[in-house]
Amino acid sequence: MSSAAGIERKQLLAQLREPIVWDVVVIGGGATGLGIALDAAARGFRTALIEARDFASGTSSRSTKLIHGGVRYLAQGNVKLVREALSERALLLSNAPGLVRPLKFVVPCYRPLEREFMRVGLGIYDALAGKRGVGDTHWLSRSETIAQLPGVKTDGLMGGVAYWDAQFDDARLAIALMRTAVRIGAVAINYVEVDRLELTGGRVSATVARDTQTGERLELHAKVVFNATGVWADDLRRLADSSAAALTTISRGSHIVLSGSFLPGTTGMMIPRTLDGRVLFAIPWHSRLMLGTTDIAVNRASWEPDASEVEIEFILDTARSYLQSPPCTGDVLATFAGLRPLFSPRAAQATKAISREHAIVIEHQNLVTVVGGKWTTYRKMALDALAQAAAIGLLHERPCTTAEMKLDVDPSVEAACRAAEAAALAELDEGERQVAAFAGFAARHEQAMRAEDVVARRLRVASLDRAAAARLKPIVEAALLAP
Ligand SMILES: Cc1cc2nc3c(=O)[nH]c(=O)nc-3n(C[C@H](O)[C@H](O)[C@H](O)COP(=O)(O)OP(=O)(O)OC[C@H]3O[C@@H](n4cnc5c(N)ncnc54)[C@H](O)[C@@H]3O)c2cc1C
């Protein structure tokens, strides 16, 4: 595995204790915060990022794993958002090739004219990508559709439409962002929670945090503080102003994971319209089949959201109309759910109608909240956030350099990760040894602190097979304690 330098928590903490004024403090280590920290550090700003739990432990490890323009946003007529995301897709395919890869989708069609309609819509999607397209949208006959999607329901199948998007490993991309940011000079640390914002003269003069491993208190001073706490953004804002009105609404999206045998192969299936009018994806994921998502409004952010029985049944029910072998509850190997932070000045709107575009809100002179958006556009969100901070004089104008920046993705590490995961899921003898070895590596190089960090995010076992994750946890715990 990698010969790159490890990351020492002791050193990161020592840097955080230095009595300096940081240019940038970022609160939150998901896609949004890591993107901002990387961009800021790349522009030469002294940058610290503080994450309360583990990197990507919030929404950023619970996505549908698509780097995409968003077919559903096209249906909403949001061409600008789609075009921008397709451009970011091309950059990510080039800058993180070991973690982001093209993925072919097929839409199976069962009604007259459905194929023609889908062909036009997906043709526009493709055209919006222009030269940055991944592959052509094209018709498929009935037999071609069955060949591309072995496992698709054949009764009444008339044909299909194939189009291209990209798939990624969200939690591992977050680690790549963290590692890249640290390599170029940022301090990015997990298990440090911000619990106080001090205001002096109406601006945030100190960000006060607690190392949840030791209880040590840390006080950081910065020219600008970015609030990138996703669905906790309003809680964070209320540390500065307890009466701040909500900027976000929250919705939950759930996924289920089945054996890959339900839809063998490497092509994803897109179901354009579920009974509640949504898009549902069935995607090959680490040799399994992942299906999602739902969209359920929820009142509060929670650290461990999970799919409800109703959502699981809804996804299964939809899948039964499209899969030759109908899955049932007993076939569900794992579920996972993420919370969408949706910027919404009008909280009463139906959540699926609210655009996923991000919002940047500046309060108390130097507290910049960045919320909404999607994984695909994390880089663009960072660019916008830093531009806004510069526009009001919080930071000097400096050029953004992330468009061409290769992220730290080591093919040998990713291969070891996949091998350990596959061996463990197949319950091979060497599986536990490989997982223990990877846990040790992740502790030294990727800031894995707890067993959950390894089974859920450095490896993806927890979202692929809950029983396997429970079996591996004690092995990982022992490996993390080993000197
Ligand atoms: C179900 C679902 C599927 C999705 N699928 C896709 C997809 O396929 N493709 C795509 O592009 N996008 C997708 N998205 C959107 C994407 O996942 C999110 O936009 C993105 O992950 C949000 O990242 P974030 O950093 O803003 O939030 P988060 O990832 O939630 O990060 C916020 C972080 O802040 C930390 N934090 C909170 N409070 C504090 C504090 N006081 N101190 C320090 N840290 C704190 C949290 O621990 C957390 O890690 C999906 C979203 C959902 C919900």
PDB file of C-alpha atoms in Angstrom, residues 57-213:
ATOM      1  CA  SER A  57     -20.114  10.621   8.498  1.00  0.00           C
ATOM      2  CA  GLY A  58     -23.058  12.952   7.795  1.00  0.00           C
ATOM      3  CA  THR A  59     -24.813  12.977   4.447  1.00  0.00           C
ATOM      4  CA  SER A  60     -21.605  12.711   2.448  1.00  0.00           C
ATOM      5  CA  SER A  61     -21.171   8.942   2.934  1.00  0.00           C
ATOM      6  CA  ARG A  62     -24.875   8.250   2.434  1.00  0.00           C
ATOM      7  CA  SER A  63     -25.430   9.461  -1.116  1.00  0.00           C
ATOM      8  CA  THR A  64     -26.543   7.456  -4.156  1.00  0.00           C
ATOM      9  CA  LYS A  65     -22.882   7.577  -5.290  1.00  0.00           C
ATOM     10  CA  LEU A  66     -23.603   9.314  -8.577  1.00  0.00           C
ATOM     11  CA  ILE A  67     -21.566  12.098 -10.063  1.00  0.00           C
ATOM     12  CA  HIS A  68     -24.263  13.365 -12.327  1.00  0.00           C
ATOM     13  CA  GLY A  69     -25.974  16.278 -13.959  1.00  0.00           C
ATOM     14  CA  GLY A  70     -29.228  15.160 -12.378  1.00  0.00           C
ATOM     15  CA  VAL A  71     -31.788  13.834 -14.825  1.00  0.00           C
ATOM     16  CA  ARG A  72     -34.502  14.845 -12.385  1.00  0.00           C
ATOM     17  CA  TYR A  73     -33.318  18.482 -12.418  1.00  0.00           C
ATOM     18  CA  LEU A  74     -33.598  18.459 -16.185  1.00  0.00           C
ATOM     19  CA  ALA A  75     -37.225  17.394 -15.747  1.00  0.00           C
ATOM     20  CA  GLN A  76     -37.604  20.455 -13.479  1.00  0.00           C
ATOM     21  CA  GLY A  77     -36.218  22.574 -16.335  1.00  0.00           C
ATOM     22  CA  ASN A  78     -33.103  23.567 -14.389  1.00  0.00           C
ATOM     23  CA  VAL A  79     -30.745  23.582 -17.365  1.00  0.00           C
ATOM     24  CA  LYS A  80     -28.098  25.776 -15.717  1.00  0.00           C
ATOM     25  CA  LEU A  81     -27.755  23.408 -12.757  1.00  0.00           C
ATOM     26  CA  VAL A  82     -27.514  20.382 -15.043  1.00  0.00           C
ATOM     27  CA  ARG A  83     -24.909  21.977 -17.308  1.00  0.00           C
ATOM     28  CA  GLU A  84     -22.787  23.055 -14.363  1.00  0.00           C
ATOM     29  CA  ALA A  85     -22.944  19.588 -12.789  1.00  0.00           C
ATOM     30  CA  LEU A  86     -22.033  17.884 -16.072  1.00  0.00           C
ATOM     31  CA  SER A  87     -18.996  20.102 -16.308  1.00  0.00           C
ATOM     32  CA  GLU A  88     -17.989  19.158 -12.735  1.00  0.00           C
ATOM     33  CA  ARG A  89     -18.551  15.497 -13.635  1.00  0.00           C
ATOM     34  CA  ALA A  90     -15.931  15.781 -16.375  1.00  0.00           C
ATOM     35  CA  LEU A  91     -13.433  17.376 -13.967  1.00  0.00           C
ATOM     36  CA  LEU A  92     -13.951  14.672 -11.360  1.00  0.00           C
ATOM     37  CA  LEU A  93     -13.535  11.874 -13.888  1.00  0.00           C
ATOM     38  CA  SER A  94     -10.216  13.429 -14.763  1.00  0.00           C
ATOM     39  CA  ASN A  95      -9.034  14.415 -11.251  1.00  0.00           C
ATOM     40  CA  ALA A  96     -10.065  11.344  -9.233  1.00  0.00           C
ATOM     41  CA  PRO A  97     -10.054   8.514 -11.775  1.00  0.00           C
ATOM     42  CA  GLY A  98      -9.603   5.740  -9.193  1.00  0.00           C
ATOM     43  CA  LEU A  99     -12.769   6.762  -7.358  1.00  0.00           C
ATOM     44  CA  VAL A 100     -15.000   8.176 -10.074  1.00  0.00           C
ATOM     45  CA  ARG A 101     -15.821   6.132 -13.164  1.00  0.00           C
ATOM     46  CA  PRO A 102     -18.286   6.290 -16.060  1.00  0.00           C
ATOM     47  CA  LEU A 103     -21.444   4.279 -15.523  1.00  0.00           C
ATOM     48  CA  LYS A 104     -23.923   3.245 -18.191  1.00  0.00           C
ATOM     49  CA  PHE A 105     -27.609   3.407 -17.354  1.00  0.00           C
ATOM     50  CA  VAL A 106     -30.523   1.829 -19.160  1.00  0.00           C
ATOM     51  CA  VAL A 107     -34.114   3.001 -18.857  1.00  0.00           C
ATOM     52  CA  PRO A 108     -36.379   0.030 -19.599  1.00  0.00           C
ATOM     53  CA  CYS A 109     -39.548   1.060 -21.420  1.00  0.00           C
ATOM     54  CA  TYR A 110     -42.897  -0.712 -21.151  1.00  0.00           C
ATOM     55  CA  ARG A 111     -45.318   1.766 -22.734  1.00  0.00           C
ATOM     56  CA  PRO A 112     -45.767   2.926 -26.319  1.00  0.00           C
ATOM     57  CA  LEU A 113     -43.845   6.152 -27.027  1.00  0.00           C
ATOM     58  CA  GLU A 114     -42.047   5.944 -23.658  1.00  0.00           C
ATOM     59  CA  ARG A 115     -38.804   5.084 -25.426  1.00  0.00           C
ATOM     60  CA  GLU A 116     -39.150   8.007 -27.847  1.00  0.00           C
ATOM     61  CA  PHE A 117     -39.921  10.386 -24.980  1.00  0.00           C
ATOM     62  CA  MET A 118     -36.947   9.173 -22.905  1.00  0.00           C
ATOM     63  CA  ARG A 119     -34.654   9.272 -25.929  1.00  0.00           C
ATOM     64  CA  VAL A 120     -35.427  12.965 -26.462  1.00  0.00           C
ATOM     65  CA  GLY A 121     -34.996  13.900 -22.775  1.00  0.00           C
ATOM     66  CA  LEU A 122     -31.783  11.955 -22.328  1.00  0.00           C
ATOM     67  CA  GLY A 123     -30.535  13.228 -25.680  1.00  0.00           C
ATOM     68  CA  ILE A 124     -30.837  16.774 -24.307  1.00  0.00           C
ATOM     69  CA  TYR A 125     -29.023  15.647 -21.148  1.00  0.00           C
ATOM     70  CA  ASP A 126     -26.229  14.302 -23.312  1.00  0.00           C
ATOM     71  CA  ALA A 127     -26.152  17.421 -25.495  1.00  0.00           C
ATOM     72  CA  LEU A 128     -25.795  19.643 -22.434  1.00  0.00           C
ATOM     73  CA  ALA A 129     -22.559  17.835 -21.598  1.00  0.00           C
ATOM     74  CA  GLY A 130     -21.203  18.833 -25.038  1.00  0.00           C
ATOM     75  CA  LYS A 131     -17.606  17.746 -25.530  1.00  0.00           C
ATOM     76  CA  ARG A 132     -17.495  16.624 -21.911  1.00  0.00           C
ATOM     77  CA  GLY A 133     -20.008  13.841 -22.509  1.00  0.00           C
ATOM     78  CA  VAL A 134     -19.124  10.372 -21.232  1.00  0.00           C
ATOM     79  CA  GLY A 135     -20.906   8.333 -23.922  1.00  0.00           C
ATOM     80  CA  ASP A 136     -23.793   8.550 -26.371  1.00  0.00           C
ATOM     81  CA  THR A 137     -27.458   8.205 -25.539  1.00  0.00           C
ATOM     82  CA  HIS A 138     -29.014   5.574 -27.801  1.00  0.00           C
ATOM     83  CA  TRP A 139     -32.035   3.361 -28.358  1.00  0.00           C
ATOM     84  CA  LEU A 140     -32.025  -0.276 -27.378  1.00  0.00           C
ATOM     85  CA  SER A 141     -34.258  -2.949 -28.838  1.00  0.00           C
ATOM     86  CA  ARG A 142     -36.041  -5.309 -26.461  1.00  0.00           C
ATOM     87  CA  SER A 143     -33.324  -7.967 -26.799  1.00  0.00           C
ATOM     88  CA  GLU A 144     -30.538  -5.388 -26.386  1.00  0.00           C
ATOM     89  CA  THR A 145     -32.238  -4.091 -23.240  1.00  0.00           C
ATOM     90  CA  ILE A 146     -32.372  -7.594 -21.783  1.00  0.00           C
ATOM     91  CA  ALA A 147     -28.712  -8.149 -22.701  1.00  0.00           C
ATOM     92  CA  GLN A 148     -27.673  -4.899 -20.985  1.00  0.00           C
ATOM     93  CA  LEU A 149     -29.883  -5.472 -17.961  1.00  0.00           C
ATOM     94  CA  PRO A 150     -29.981  -9.199 -17.279  1.00  0.00           C
ATOM     95  CA  GLY A 151     -32.591  -9.462 -14.530  1.00  0.00           C
ATOM     96  CA  VAL A 152     -34.921  -6.795 -15.925  1.00  0.00           C
ATOM     97  CA  LYS A 153     -38.608  -7.768 -16.037  1.00  0.00           C
ATOM     98  CA  THR A 154     -39.312  -8.976 -19.555  1.00  0.00           C
ATOM     99  CA  ASP A 155     -43.150  -9.049 -19.476  1.00  0.00           C
ATOM    100  CA  GLY A 156     -44.330  -6.174 -21.645  1.00  0.00           C
ATOM    101  CA  LEU A 157     -40.801  -4.833 -22.175  1.00  0.00           C
ATOM    102  CA  MET A 158     -40.692  -2.870 -25.445  1.00  0.00           C
ATOM    103  CA  GLY A 159     -37.092  -1.683 -25.463  1.00  0.00           C
ATOM    104  CA  GLY A 160     -34.935   0.835 -23.679  1.00  0.00           C
ATOM    105  CA  VAL A 161     -32.716   3.866 -23.794  1.00  0.00           C
ATOM    106  CA  ALA A 162     -29.064   3.796 -22.749  1.00  0.00           C
ATOM    107  CA  TYR A 163     -27.251   6.864 -21.412  1.00  0.00           C
ATOM    108  CA  TRP A 164     -24.089   7.573 -19.435  1.00  0.00           C
ATOM    109  CA  ASP A 165     -23.315   9.162 -16.096  1.00  0.00           C
ATOM    110  CA  ALA A 166     -20.649   8.526 -13.456  1.00  0.00           C
ATOM    111  CA  GLN A 167     -20.429   6.620 -10.188  1.00  0.00           C
ATOM    112  CA  PHE A 168     -18.116   7.295  -7.259  1.00  0.00           C
ATOM    113  CA  ASP A 169     -17.267   6.163  -3.771  1.00  0.00           C
ATOM    114  CA  ASP A 170     -18.445   9.099  -1.683  1.00  0.00           C
ATOM    115  CA  ALA A 171     -16.717   8.345   1.633  1.00  0.00           C
ATOM    116  CA  ARG A 172     -13.418   7.499  -0.032  1.00  0.00           C
ATOM    117  CA  LEU A 173     -13.566  10.630  -2.160  1.00  0.00           C
ATOM    118  CA  ALA A 174     -13.997  12.583   1.082  1.00  0.00           C
ATOM    119  CA  ILE A 175     -10.837  10.940   2.442  1.00  0.00           C
ATOM    120  CA  ALA A 176      -9.007  11.792  -0.789  1.00  0.00           C
ATOM    121  CA  LEU A 177     -10.075  15.442  -0.376  1.00  0.00           C
ATOM    122  CA  MET A 178      -8.944  15.436   3.259  1.00  0.00           C
ATOM    123  CA  ARG A 179      -5.582  13.877   2.398  1.00  0.00           C
ATOM    124  CA  THR A 180      -5.007  16.292  -0.476  1.00  0.00           C
ATOM    125  CA  ALA A 181      -5.899  19.294   1.689  1.00  0.00           C
ATOM    126  CA  VAL A 182      -3.524  18.162   4.456  1.00  0.00           C
ATOM    127  CA  ARG A 183      -0.733  17.485   1.984  1.00  0.00           C
ATOM    128  CA  ILE A 184      -0.910  21.028   0.652  1.00  0.00           C
ATOM    129  CA  GLY A 185      -0.883  22.555   4.119  1.00  0.00           C
ATOM    130  CA  ALA A 186      -4.377  22.578   5.617  1.00  0.00           C
ATOM    131  CA  VAL A 187      -5.106  21.197   9.069  1.00  0.00           C
ATOM    132  CA  ALA A 188      -8.149  18.915   8.813  1.00  0.00           C
ATOM    133  CA  ILE A 189      -9.125  16.958  11.881  1.00  0.00           C
ATOM    134  CA  ASN A 190     -12.045  14.767  12.890  1.00  0.00           C
ATOM    135  CA  TYR A 191     -13.676  14.206  16.306  1.00  0.00           C
ATOM    136  CA  VAL A 192     -13.406  17.882  17.247  1.00  0.00           C
ATOM    137  CA  GLU A 193     -16.806  19.506  17.728  1.00  0.00           C
ATOM    138  CA  VAL A 194     -17.549  23.216  17.627  1.00  0.00           C
ATOM    139  CA  ASP A 195     -19.849  24.097  20.525  1.00  0.00           C
ATOM    140  CA  ARG A 196     -19.435  27.858  20.843  1.00  0.00           C
ATOM    141  CA  LEU A 197     -19.050  30.850  18.552  1.00  0.00           C
ATOM    142  CA  GLU A 198     -17.899  34.003  20.299  1.00  0.00           C
ATOM    143  CA  LEU A 199     -18.938  37.357  18.872  1.00  0.00           C
ATOM    144  CA  THR A 200     -16.980  40.578  19.400  1.00  0.00           C
ATOM    145  CA  GLY A 201     -18.205  43.794  17.807  1.00  0.00           C
ATOM    146  CA  GLY A 202     -20.800  41.792  15.898  1.00  0.00           C
ATOM    147  CA  ARG A 203     -18.348  39.427  14.198  1.00  0.00           C
ATOM    148  CA  VAL A 204     -17.218  35.899  15.031  1.00  0.00           C
ATOM    149  CA  SER A 205     -14.011  36.401  16.986  1.00  0.00           C
ATOM    150  CA  ALA A 206     -13.509  32.839  18.198  1.00  0.00           C
ATOM    151  CA  THR A 207     -14.605  29.353  17.232  1.00  0.00           C
ATOM    152  CA  VAL A 208     -14.528  27.211  20.334  1.00  0.00           C
ATOM    153  CA  ALA A 209     -14.365  23.450  19.997  1.00  0.00           C
ATOM    154  CA  ARG A 210     -13.843  20.301  22.034  1.00  0.00           C
ATOM    155  CA  ASP A 211     -11.669  17.346  21.115  1.00  0.00           C
ATOM    156  CA  THR A 212     -14.217  14.603  21.757  1.00  0.00           C
ATOM    157  CA  GLN A 213     -11.410  12.059  22.236  1.00  0.00           C
TER     158      GLN A 213
END
